[in-house]
Amino acid sequence: MKKLLLASAATALCAGAAYAEDVKIGILIGFTGPIESLTGHMANAAEAAMKEVNDSGKASWTFVPDRGDDTCTDSAAATTAAEKMVTSDGVKGIIGGDCSGVTGAVLQNVARPNGMVMVSPSATSPALSTAEDDGLFFRTAPSDAREGEIMADILTEHGVKSIALTYSNSDYGKGLSDAIATSFKAKGGTVTIDAAHEDGKADYSAEVAALAAAGGDLLVVAGYLDQGGKGIIQASLDSGAFTKFGLPGGMVGDSLPAAIGPALDGSYGQVAQSDSPGAKILADMGKANTPAYDATSPYTMESYDAAALIMLAMQAAKSTDPKVYKEKIMEIANGPADGSGEKILPGQLGHAMELISAGKAIDYDGASGVMLVGAGESAGRYKEFEIKGGKYETIKFR
């Protein structure tokens, strides 16, 4: 009889643990396309955040990741993937998109019509700051309007007086190019040419010839590291048109110096990244995670934080309905105005769930030092770097 009672108790316990409702969260990023070398780290970090919460047993639901490929550049494909997530898979929130053009398309074509929350870890176009979003769109990465100012400062400090500027013919590339040009000119610099390039071409010699004819102390490449931006740099080096490059965030990732080789040493730039207390914690967590992820890879910290914000906001709202929990995201991210919320760092998501359930305020700092401003975008920090020995060596944070 005792054995029977113990067995019954164990069965009841298992039934209770299994009772938590599964809630799907979409991870909509470019698993193929011009930043595919980054997105594995991004997705693994977001999924690690979900596992952390699930393993704690402190949430009201069990979170299940649902991956979709937005391709980074194909808005039709991104829309189709998002529609599947929402209408077929039944996700209750979307981490993504990653690149700005597809993110804007999904926001207007899928998220708004379906009342779906999106938290992008990497869509940085300034146009998204003023997009109609019905309070559904947030981003843990800062706007390129800020990156333009940072890059202008770095160029000026390096003594650069004139730049040739090329950008990916995309929402991201155009927005960033405009921001860099505007800020550099405001500091007295000269932009000799501001020209688009198409991604996916086999030959960039014509584009590089035009850039070389215009001249400049440096070529700034506001493109993608796995496609056109890399092609522009290689063609520039092959022809001797430019030997040093200014590299914004979309050009940052280990695959670029691996592809170009030692000739890239001495180039420099910046990428959205934090030196917050949580950054090192997530870096250590990423090394130990299965599958592992590199938290210092661009937009990986922001992906962990995007997942965390969605889950914590659901807990605070006591609802997985995006129209309800969207009202809690800014509150979770920034904490009470009087500063009374307990700071939450990576590895503390279960504790955060406990605090929320007890009616206590939190201030989610996360890995990237989360602080949302304006309509719900990151205030942002940037890492200034120089490439040395094929590695992105940190100079300082701004």
mmCIF file with all atom_site columns, C-alpha atoms in Angstrom, residues 4 13 22 34 47 147 154 200 226 237 313 316 320 328-329 370 373:
data_model
loop_
_atom_site.group_PDB
_atom_site.id
_atom_site.type_symbol
_atom_site.label_atom_id
_atom_site.label_alt_id
_atom_site.label_comp_id
_atom_site.label_asym_id
_atom_site.label_entity_id
_atom_site.label_seq_id
_atom_site.pdbx_PDB_ins_code
_atom_site.Cartn_x
_atom_site.Cartn_y
_atom_site.Cartn_z
_atom_site.occupancy
_atom_site.B_iso_or_equiv
_atom_site.pdbx_formal_charge
_atom_site.auth_seq_id
_atom_site.auth_comp_id
_atom_site.auth_asym_id
_atom_site.auth_atom_id
_atom_site.pdbx_PDB_model_num
ATOM 1  C CA . LEU A 1 4   ? 1.120  2.423  -4.185  1.00 0.00 ? 4   LEU A CA 1
ATOM 2  C CA . LEU A 1 13  ? 3.605  15.471 -9.116  1.00 0.00 ? 13  LEU A CA 1
ATOM 3  C CA . ASP A 1 22  ? 3.154  25.464 -23.597 1.00 0.00 ? 22  ASP A CA 1
ATOM 4  C CA . PRO A 1 34  ? 23.765 38.228 -45.609 1.00 0.00 ? 34  PRO A CA 1
ATOM 5  C CA . GLU A 1 47  ? 16.490 29.762 -26.725 1.00 0.00 ? 47  GLU A CA 1
ATOM 6  C CA . GLU A 1 147 ? 25.463 54.892 -34.646 1.00 0.00 ? 147 GLU A CA 1
ATOM 7  C CA . ILE A 1 154 ? 35.521 57.883 -34.297 1.00 0.00 ? 154 ILE A CA 1
ATOM 8  C CA . GLY A 1 200 ? 24.647 38.968 -53.985 1.00 0.00 ? 200 GLY A CA 1
ATOM 9  C CA . ASP A 1 226 ? 28.486 37.938 -45.616 1.00 0.00 ? 226 ASP A CA 1
ATOM 10 C CA . LEU A 1 237 ? 41.887 45.475 -52.007 1.00 0.00 ? 237 LEU A CA 1
ATOM 11 C CA . ALA A 1 313 ? 6.193  40.928 -19.492 1.00 0.00 ? 313 ALA A CA 1
ATOM 12 C CA . ALA A 1 316 ? 3.822  40.658 -15.086 1.00 0.00 ? 316 ALA A CA 1
ATOM 13 C CA . THR A 1 320 ? 0.200  35.620 -22.935 1.00 0.00 ? 320 THR A CA 1
ATOM 14 C CA . LYS A 1 328 ? 4.334  45.706 -19.416 1.00 0.00 ? 328 LYS A CA 1
ATOM 15 C CA . ILE A 1 329 ? 7.443  45.621 -21.613 1.00 0.00 ? 329 ILE A CA 1
ATOM 16 C CA . VAL A 1 370 ? 18.571 47.326 -21.274 1.00 0.00 ? 370 VAL A CA 1
ATOM 17 C CA . VAL A 1 373 ? 13.568 55.073 -24.698 1.00 0.00 ? 373 VAL A CA 1
#
